[in-house]
PDB file of C-alpha atoms in Angstrom:
ATOM      1  CA  MET A   1      15.555  -4.118 -15.555  1.00 35.00           C
ATOM      2  CA  LYS A   2      15.093  -0.525 -15.964  1.00 34.00           C
ATOM      3  CA  THR A   3      13.545   1.940 -13.464  1.00 36.00           C
ATOM      4  CA  LYS A   4      10.695   4.058 -13.759  1.00 41.00           C
ATOM      5  CA  ASN A   5      10.400   7.398 -11.951  1.00 40.00           C
ATOM      6  CA  ILE A   6       7.656   9.490 -11.635  1.00 39.00           C
ATOM      7  CA  LEU A   7       9.037  12.600 -12.740  1.00 37.00           C
ATOM      8  CA  LEU A   8       7.522  15.925 -10.512  1.00 35.00           C
ATOM      9  CA  MET A   9       9.692  18.189  -8.149  1.00 30.00           C
ATOM     10  CA  THR A  10       7.465  18.740  -5.105  1.00 33.00           C
ATOM     11  CA  ALA A  11       4.026  17.423  -3.717  1.00 34.00           C
ATOM     12  CA  VAL A  12       3.011  20.984  -4.431  1.00 31.00           C
ATOM     13  CA  ALA A  13       3.517  20.867  -8.007  1.00 32.00           C
ATOM     14  CA  THR A  14       0.878  21.677 -10.599  1.00 31.00           C
ATOM     15  CA  THR A  15       2.515  19.605 -13.105  1.00 33.00           C
ATOM     16  CA  VAL A  16       0.329  16.584 -14.644  1.00 39.00           C
ATOM     17  CA  LEU A  17       1.752  13.171 -15.448  1.00 42.00           C
ATOM     18  CA  SER A  18      -0.380  10.724 -17.099  1.00 46.00           C
ATOM     19  CA  GLY A  19       0.495   7.106 -18.198  1.00 53.00           C
ATOM     20  CA  CYS A  20      -0.991   4.192 -20.406  1.00 43.00           C
ATOM     21  CA  ASP A  21      -0.678   0.574 -20.678  1.00 42.00           C
ATOM     22  CA  SER A  22       2.755  -0.867 -20.004  1.00 39.00           C
ATOM     23  CA  LYS A  23       3.845  -2.962 -23.145  1.00 38.00           C
ATOM     24  CA  SER A  24       6.216  -4.967 -21.463  1.00 37.00           C
ATOM     25  CA  GLY A  25       4.296  -5.735 -18.192  1.00 38.00           C
ATOM     26  CA  GLU A  26       7.403  -6.565 -16.366  1.00 38.00           C
ATOM     27  CA  THR A  27       8.364  -5.824 -12.873  1.00 36.00           C
ATOM     28  CA  GLN A  28      10.081  -2.637 -12.367  1.00 38.00           C
ATOM     29  CA  THR A  29      12.986  -2.182  -9.891  1.00 37.00           C
ATOM     30  CA  MET A  30      13.990   0.768  -7.984  1.00 38.00           C
ATOM     31  CA  ASP A  31      17.415   2.518  -7.110  1.00 44.00           C
ATOM     32  CA  PHE A  32      17.789   2.924  -3.231  1.00 44.00           C
ATOM     33  CA  VAL A  33      16.643   6.441  -1.613  1.00 54.00           C
ATOM     34  CA  ASP A  34      16.194   7.082   1.770  1.00 73.00           C
ATOM     35  CA  ASN A  35      13.719   9.913   1.512  1.00 80.00           C
ATOM     36  CA  VAL A  36      11.969   9.296   4.967  1.00 92.00           C
ATOM     37  CA  LYS A  37      14.565  11.388   6.898  1.00 86.00           C
ATOM     38  CA  GLU A  38      14.214  13.983   4.456  1.00 88.00           C
ATOM     39  CA  ALA A  39      10.389  14.044   4.608  1.00 90.00           C
ATOM     40  CA  LEU A  40      10.400  14.061   8.230  1.00 89.00           C
ATOM     41  CA  ALA A  41      12.740  17.060   8.180  1.00 88.00           C
ATOM     42  CA  ASP A  42      10.497  19.085   5.668  1.00 89.00           C
ATOM     43  CA  SER A  43       7.320  18.770   7.875  1.00 88.00           C
ATOM     44  CA  GLY A  44       6.644  15.455   6.520  1.00 91.00           C
ATOM     45  CA  ARG A  45       6.223  16.338   2.866  1.00 89.00           C
ATOM     46  CA  ILE A  46       7.026  13.688   0.133  1.00 89.00           C
ATOM     47  CA  ALA A  47       8.464  14.724  -2.821  1.00 83.00           C
ATOM     48  CA  LEU A  48       6.612  12.466  -5.542  1.00 81.00           C
ATOM     49  CA  ASN A  49       9.796  12.230  -7.509  1.00 81.00           C
ATOM     50  CA  ASP A  50      10.777   9.702  -4.624  1.00 83.00           C
ATOM     51  CA  LEU A  51       7.908   7.571  -5.864  1.00 91.00           C
ATOM     52  CA  GLN A  52       8.797   4.722  -8.385  1.00 92.00           C
ATOM     53  CA  TRP A  53       6.690   2.049 -10.283  1.00 95.00           C
ATOM     54  CA  THR A  54       6.657  -1.738  -9.357  1.00 93.00           C
ATOM     55  CA  ARG A  55       4.661  -2.484 -12.432  1.00 93.00           C
ATOM     56  CA  GLU A  56       2.906   0.612 -14.351  1.00 93.00           C
ATOM     57  CA  PRO A  57      -0.806   0.430 -14.096  1.00 93.00           C
ATOM     58  CA  LYS A  58      -3.475   0.993 -17.156  1.00 82.00           C
ATOM     59  CA  GLY A  59      -3.398   4.430 -16.532  1.00 94.00           C
ATOM     60  CA  PHE A  60      -2.461   6.743 -13.908  1.00 97.00           C
ATOM     61  CA  GLU A  61      -2.553  10.820 -13.644  1.00 96.00           C
ATOM     62  CA  VAL A  62      -0.270  12.600 -10.955  1.00 93.00           C
ATOM     63  CA  LYS A  63      -1.420  16.607 -10.479  1.00 91.00           C
ATOM     64  CA  GLY A  64      -0.634  18.445  -7.488  1.00 87.00           C
ATOM     65  CA  ASP A  65      -0.571  15.984  -4.207  1.00 90.00           C
ATOM     66  CA  THR A  66      -3.285  13.912  -5.846  1.00 95.00           C
ATOM     67  CA  ILE A  67      -2.435  10.696  -7.648  1.00 97.00           C
ATOM     68  CA  ARG A  68      -4.894   8.831  -9.665  1.00 98.00           C
ATOM     69  CA  ILE A  69      -4.586   5.115 -10.836  1.00 98.00           C
ATOM     70  CA  THR A  70      -6.754   3.528 -13.183  1.00 98.00           C
ATOM     71  CA  THR A  71      -6.527  -0.225 -12.564  1.00 97.00           C
ATOM     72  CA  ALA A  72      -6.889  -2.955 -15.472  1.00 97.00           C
ATOM     73  CA  PRO A  73      -9.053  -6.090 -15.007  1.00 97.00           C
ATOM     74  CA  ASN A  74      -7.577  -9.229 -13.490  1.00 97.00           C
ATOM     75  CA  THR A  75      -4.835  -7.320 -11.508  1.00 97.00           C
ATOM     76  CA  ASP A  76      -3.910  -8.493  -8.032  1.00 97.00           C
ATOM     77  CA  LEU A  77      -1.766  -9.396  -5.067  1.00 98.00           C
ATOM     78  CA  TRP A  78      -2.383 -12.727  -3.414  1.00 96.00           C
ATOM     79  CA  GLN A  79       0.024 -15.793  -2.795  1.00 96.00           C
ATOM     80  CA  ARG A  80      -1.267 -19.496  -2.403  1.00 96.00           C
ATOM     81  CA  THR A  81      -3.349 -19.700   0.646  1.00 96.00           C
ATOM     82  CA  TYR A  82      -7.075 -21.334   0.362  1.00 93.00           C
ATOM     83  CA  TYR A  83      -7.495 -20.032  -3.150  1.00 90.00           C
ATOM     84  CA  HIS A  84      -3.919 -22.002  -4.274  1.00 90.00           C
ATOM     85  CA  PHE A  85      -3.370 -19.488  -6.943  1.00 91.00           C
ATOM     86  CA  GLN A  86      -0.480 -17.290  -6.991  1.00 93.00           C
ATOM     87  CA  ASN A  87      -1.443 -13.379  -8.544  1.00 94.00           C
ATOM     88  CA  ASP A  88       1.461 -10.813  -8.849  1.00 97.00           C
ATOM     89  CA  ASN A  89       0.277  -8.272 -11.124  1.00 97.00           C
ATOM     90  CA  ALA A  90      -0.797  -5.154  -9.155  1.00 98.00           C
ATOM     91  CA  PRO A  91       0.588  -2.016  -9.993  1.00 97.00           C
ATOM     92  CA  VAL A  92       2.122  -0.615  -6.907  1.00 98.00           C
ATOM     93  CA  LEU A  93       4.106   3.003  -6.454  1.00 97.00           C
ATOM     94  CA  GLN A  94       6.667   2.946  -3.704  1.00 96.00           C
ATOM     95  CA  MET A  95       9.287   4.927  -2.030  1.00 95.00           C
ATOM     96  CA  ARG A  96      12.472   3.131  -0.182  1.00 93.00           C
ATOM     97  CA  THR A  97      13.979   3.110   2.998  1.00 95.00           C
ATOM     98  CA  ARG A  98      16.232   1.942   5.907  1.00 94.00           C
ATOM     99  CA  GLU A  99      14.628   4.052   8.407  1.00 96.00           C
ATOM    100  CA  LYS A 100      13.233   1.557  11.183  1.00 96.00           C
ATOM    101  CA  PHE A 101      10.782   3.944  12.856  1.00 97.00           C
ATOM    102  CA  PHE A 102       8.206   6.083  10.927  1.00 97.00           C
ATOM    103  CA  SER A 103       4.583   6.383  10.164  1.00 98.00           C
ATOM    104  CA  PHE A 104       3.135   6.858   6.178  1.00 98.00           C
ATOM    105  CA  VAL A 105      -0.286   8.474   5.996  1.00 98.00           C
ATOM    106  CA  VAL A 106      -2.273   8.264   2.666  1.00 98.00           C
ATOM    107  CA  LYS A 107      -6.300   9.090   1.950  1.00 98.00           C
ATOM    108  CA  THR A 108      -7.772   6.854  -0.630  1.00 98.00           C
ATOM    109  CA  ASP A 109     -11.075   7.405  -2.524  1.00 98.00           C
ATOM    110  CA  PHE A 110     -12.684   4.657  -4.345  1.00 98.00           C
ATOM    111  CA  THR A 111     -15.862   5.701  -5.372  1.00 98.00           C
ATOM    112  CA  GLY A 112     -15.390   4.204  -8.567  1.00 98.00           C
ATOM    113  CA  SER A 113     -15.111   0.823  -7.494  1.00 98.00           C
ATOM    114  CA  HIS A 114     -18.022  -1.078  -8.573  1.00 98.00           C
ATOM    115  CA  HIS A 115     -17.095  -4.794  -9.029  1.00 98.00           C
ATOM    116  CA  ARG A 116     -16.233  -7.575  -6.492  1.00 97.00           C
ATOM    117  CA  PHE A 117     -12.674  -7.294  -5.388  1.00 97.00           C
ATOM    118  CA  ASP A 118     -11.950  -3.951  -6.858  1.00 98.00           C
ATOM    119  CA  GLN A 119      -9.558  -2.550  -4.139  1.00 98.00           C
ATOM    120  CA  CYS A 120      -7.121   0.286  -3.086  1.00 98.00           C
ATOM    121  CA  GLY A 121      -5.008   0.912  -0.344  1.00 98.00           C
ATOM    122  CA  ILE A 122      -1.504   1.169   1.429  1.00 98.00           C
ATOM    123  CA  VAL A 123       1.242  -1.263   0.763  1.00 98.00           C
ATOM    124  CA  MET A 124       4.775  -2.565   1.583  1.00 98.00           C
ATOM    125  CA  TYR A 125       5.736  -4.495  -1.147  1.00 98.00           C
ATOM    126  CA  LEU A 126       9.295  -6.445  -0.779  1.00 98.00           C
ATOM    127  CA  ASP A 127       9.019  -9.136  -3.540  1.00 97.00           C
ATOM    128  CA  SER A 128       6.039 -11.255  -4.832  1.00 97.00           C
ATOM    129  CA  GLU A 129       6.226 -13.486  -1.946  1.00 97.00           C
ATOM    130  CA  ASN A 130       6.793 -11.150   0.873  1.00 98.00           C
ATOM    131  CA  TRP A 131       4.609  -8.029   1.537  1.00 98.00           C
ATOM    132  CA  LEU A 132       1.855  -6.339   3.265  1.00 98.00           C
ATOM    133  CA  LYS A 133      -1.381  -4.488   2.595  1.00 98.00           C
ATOM    134  CA  GLY A 134      -4.274  -2.895   3.774  1.00 98.00           C
ATOM    135  CA  SER A 135      -7.492  -1.751   1.694  1.00 98.00           C
ATOM    136  CA  VAL A 136     -11.258  -1.986   1.160  1.00 98.00           C
ATOM    137  CA  GLU A 137     -12.357  -4.325  -1.144  1.00 98.00           C
ATOM    138  CA  TYR A 138     -15.763  -4.053  -2.903  1.00 98.00           C
ATOM    139  CA  GLU A 139     -18.298  -6.943  -2.405  1.00 98.00           C
ATOM    140  CA  ASN A 140     -21.755  -5.571  -3.527  1.00 97.00           C
ATOM    141  CA  GLU A 141     -24.184  -3.005  -3.013  1.00 96.00           C
ATOM    142  CA  GLU A 142     -24.676  -3.843   0.402  1.00 97.00           C
ATOM    143  CA  PHE A 143     -21.128  -4.200   1.893  1.00 98.00           C
ATOM    144  CA  GLN A 144     -17.585  -4.345   1.324  1.00 98.00           C
ATOM    145  CA  HIS A 145     -14.555  -5.686   3.372  1.00 98.00           C
ATOM    146  CA  LEU A 146     -12.022  -3.450   5.025  1.00 98.00           C
ATOM    147  CA  GLY A 147      -9.018  -5.622   5.597  1.00 98.00           C
ATOM    148  CA  SER A 148      -5.484  -6.156   5.457  1.00 98.00           C
ATOM    149  CA  VAL A 149      -3.141  -9.199   4.110  1.00 98.00           C
ATOM    150  CA  ALA A 150       0.189 -10.253   5.338  1.00 98.00           C
ATOM    151  CA  THR A 151       2.183 -12.562   3.053  1.00 98.00           C
ATOM    152  CA  ASN A 152       5.137 -14.069   4.485  1.00 97.00           C
ATOM    153  CA  ASN A 153       7.531 -16.357   2.465  1.00 97.00           C
ATOM    154  CA  GLY A 154       4.955 -16.819  -0.402  1.00 97.00           C
ATOM    155  CA  TYR A 155       1.827 -17.367   1.837  1.00 97.00           C
ATOM    156  CA  SER A 156      -1.039 -14.631   2.507  1.00 98.00           C
ATOM    157  CA  ASP A 157      -3.675 -14.367   5.071  1.00 97.00           C
ATOM    158  CA  TRP A 158      -6.694 -12.029   4.850  1.00 95.00           C
ATOM    159  CA  ALA A 159      -8.292 -10.579   8.160  1.00 96.00           C
ATOM    160  CA  THR A 160     -11.356  -8.346   7.259  1.00 97.00           C
ATOM    161  CA  THR A 161     -14.836  -6.739   8.869  1.00 97.00           C
ATOM    162  CA  ALA A 162     -17.839  -5.832   6.898  1.00 98.00           C
ATOM    163  CA  ILE A 163     -18.385  -2.113   6.440  1.00 98.00           C
ATOM    164  CA  PRO A 164     -21.255  -0.464   4.580  1.00 98.00           C
ATOM    165  CA  ALA A 165     -21.180  -0.170   0.783  1.00 97.00           C
ATOM    166  CA  ASP A 166     -21.678   3.537   0.754  1.00 97.00           C
ATOM    167  CA  VAL A 167     -18.033   4.231   2.575  1.00 98.00           C
ATOM    168  CA  LYS A 168     -16.105   5.807  -0.158  1.00 98.00           C
ATOM    169  CA  THR A 169     -13.231   7.164   1.204  1.00 98.00           C
ATOM    170  CA  MET A 170     -10.738   5.715   4.024  1.00 98.00           C
ATOM    171  CA  TRP A 171      -7.488   6.913   5.359  1.00 98.00           C
ATOM    172  CA  TYR A 172      -4.966   4.534   6.435  1.00 98.00           C
ATOM    173  CA  ARG A 173      -1.554   4.760   8.344  1.00 98.00           C
ATOM    174  CA  PHE A 174       1.142   2.364   8.264  1.00 98.00           C
ATOM    175  CA  SER A 175       3.594   2.137  10.964  1.00 98.00           C
ATOM    176  CA  ARG A 176       7.312   0.596  11.222  1.00 98.00           C
ATOM    177  CA  ARG A 177       9.360  -0.325  14.426  1.00 98.00           C
ATOM    178  CA  GLU A 178      12.082  -2.389  13.280  1.00 96.00           C
ATOM    179  CA  ASP A 179      10.699  -5.233  11.594  1.00 96.00           C
ATOM    180  CA  ASP A 180       7.228  -5.281  13.169  1.00 98.00           C
ATOM    181  CA  TYR A 181       4.366  -3.467  11.335  1.00 98.00           C
ATOM    182  CA  CYS A 182       1.079  -1.716  12.319  1.00 98.00           C
ATOM    183  CA  ILE A 183      -1.476  -0.914   9.685  1.00 98.00           C
ATOM    184  CA  GLU A 184      -4.612   1.631  10.978  1.00 98.00           C
ATOM    185  CA  CYS A 185      -7.673   3.091   9.132  1.00 98.00           C
ATOM    186  CA  SER A 186      -9.505   6.149   9.838  1.00 98.00           C
ATOM    187  CA  ALA A 187     -12.765   7.703   8.474  1.00 97.00           C
ATOM    188  CA  ASN A 188     -11.683  11.673   9.033  1.00 97.00           C
ATOM    189  CA  GLY A 189      -7.642  11.122   8.959  1.00 97.00           C
ATOM    190  CA  THR A 190      -7.429  11.843  12.485  1.00 97.00           C
ATOM    191  CA  ASP A 191      -8.895   9.360  14.547  1.00 98.00           C
ATOM    192  CA  PHE A 192      -7.262   5.955  13.721  1.00 98.00           C
ATOM    193  CA  SER A 193      -8.121   2.174  14.476  1.00 98.00           C
ATOM    194  CA  GLN A 194      -5.795  -0.592  14.685  1.00 98.00           C
ATOM    195  CA  MET A 195      -6.369  -2.926  11.730  1.00 98.00           C
ATOM    196  CA  ARG A 196      -3.385  -5.546  12.109  1.00 98.00           C
ATOM    197  CA  ILE A 197       0.284  -5.838  13.903  1.00 98.00           C
ATOM    198  CA  CYS A 198       2.365  -8.409  11.980  1.00 98.00           C
ATOM    199  CA  HIS A 199       5.951  -9.531  11.682  1.00 97.00           C
ATOM    200  CA  ILE A 200       7.449  -9.389   8.095  1.00 97.00           C
ATOM    201  CA  TYR A 201      10.191 -11.894   8.125  1.00 96.00           C
ATOM    202  CA  LYS A 202      11.891 -10.127   5.428  1.00 96.00           C
ATOM    203  CA  GLY A 203      11.106  -6.415   6.795  1.00 97.00           C
ATOM    204  CA  GLY A 204      14.044  -5.968   8.894  1.00 96.00           C
ATOM    205  CA  GLU A 205      16.565  -3.852   6.704  1.00 95.00           C
ATOM    206  CA  GLU A 206      15.583  -1.481   3.541  1.00 95.00           C
ATOM    207  CA  ILE A 207      12.092  -1.755   2.829  1.00 97.00           C
ATOM    208  CA  SER A 208       9.642  -0.453  -0.038  1.00 96.00           C
ATOM    209  CA  PHE A 209       6.112   0.916   1.171  1.00 97.00           C
ATOM    210  CA  GLY A 210       3.563   3.335  -0.924  1.00 98.00           C
ATOM    211  CA  ILE A 211       0.234   2.620  -2.501  1.00 98.00           C
ATOM    212  CA  TYR A 212      -1.529   0.104  -5.020  1.00 98.00           C
ATOM    213  CA  ALA A 213      -4.870  -0.444  -6.839  1.00 98.00           C
ATOM    214  CA  CYS A 214      -6.015  -3.543  -8.665  1.00 98.00           C
ATOM    215  CA  SER A 215      -9.154  -5.295 -10.030  1.00 98.00           C
ATOM    216  CA  PRO A 216      -8.823  -8.970  -9.389  1.00 97.00           C
ATOM    217  CA  GLU A 217     -11.796  -9.948 -12.031  1.00 97.00           C
ATOM    218  CA  LYS A 218     -13.079  -8.147 -14.932  1.00 97.00           C
ATOM    219  CA  SER A 219     -13.564  -4.798 -13.846  1.00 97.00           C
ATOM    220  CA  SER A 220     -11.467  -1.352 -13.942  1.00 97.00           C
ATOM    221  CA  PHE A 221     -12.032   1.863 -11.841  1.00 98.00           C
ATOM    222  CA  THR A 222     -10.053   4.835 -10.926  1.00 98.00           C
ATOM    223  CA  ALA A 223      -8.817   4.917  -7.488  1.00 98.00           C
ATOM    224  CA  VAL A 224      -7.593   8.422  -6.199  1.00 98.00           C
ATOM    225  CA  PHE A 225      -5.000   9.106  -3.369  1.00 98.00           C
ATOM    226  CA  SER A 226      -3.975  12.153  -1.691  1.00 97.00           C
ATOM    227  CA  ASP A 227      -3.008  13.868   1.464  1.00 96.00           C
ATOM    228  CA  MET A 228       0.224  11.788   1.904  1.00 96.00           C
ATOM    229  CA  LYS A 229       2.778  12.426   4.684  1.00 96.00           C
ATOM    230  CA  ILE A 230       5.519  10.896   6.628  1.00 96.00           C
ATOM    231  CA  THR A 231       5.443  11.565  10.544  1.00 97.00           C
ATOM    232  CA  GLU A 232       7.392  10.498  13.481  1.00 97.00           C
ATOM    233  CA  CYS A 233       6.273   6.986  14.400  1.00 97.00           C
ATOM    234  CA  ALA A 234       2.858   6.916  15.601  1.00 98.00           C
ATOM    235  CA  TRP A 235       2.703   3.654  17.034  1.00 97.00           C
ATOM    236  CA  LYS A 236       4.423   3.959  20.262  1.00 94.00           C
ATOM    237  CA  ALA A 237       6.566   1.404  21.861  1.00 92.00           C
ATOM    238  CA  HIS A 238       4.893  -1.319  24.047  1.00 89.00           C
ATOM    239  CA  ASP A 239       4.376  -0.167  27.759  1.00 86.00           C
ATOM    240  CA  GLY A 240       2.842  -3.244  29.078  1.00 83.00           C
ATOM    241  CA  GLN A 241       4.365  -6.795  29.816  1.00 83.00           C
ATOM    242  CA  GLN A 242       8.055  -6.877  29.566  1.00 83.00           C
ATOM    243  CA  PRO A 243       9.582  -9.153  27.023  1.00 81.00           C
ATOM    244  CA  ASP A 244      10.810 -12.868  28.516  1.00 84.00           C
ATOM    245  CA  LYS A 245      14.297 -12.658  29.412  1.00 79.00           C
ATOM    246  CA  ASP A 246      16.598 -15.672  28.472  1.00 67.00           C
TER     247      ASP A 246
END
């Protein structure tokens, strides 16, 4: 399978790149790029040519440091649990690294979401049965779900809390400490609150991480991503109870 790249020079480029429906619908793979160290050395700035599609969306636009993804109906990421179905067709835009300690931050704007389960957020997609995501999912005109899903060995969970429907932006921070992970959220990009700490069984070596957007039902909307950066790991080592000794 061939690789598709977003061909921009840096995150401050002014070029516009747009795409439309992918005819093949096949999953795209990526060549190895260990770019986290490069971003850390460059004040956290992400070169957008380091981001690559795993499934191209219905439409997208990259302009400056902003990425817009237009979802297609009936796209989702979910594996088996409770619903008993397997959906693995959401567009994912990621970078790859072997770096074991770092944080990735992104701002999402989902003003356009309007139908049940419309969603966009942060993701670590390794393969169809091993991934992690955090997002806000639209429910109705009164509330929506702020939550996260961890999928290990083909089974997903979903941990959520209800937030008002008039919340239209959210920041996320994804942090890695070896094969353990933390997702946090923020209303202002400064003050972050923990959403989930989890272990990903296949997340101990090279990983892929980035952003995604999808519409699991018969809907479509445009999600906006901006202010992406990589920092030193903001999820500090545990300083309480010490590990058990053999």
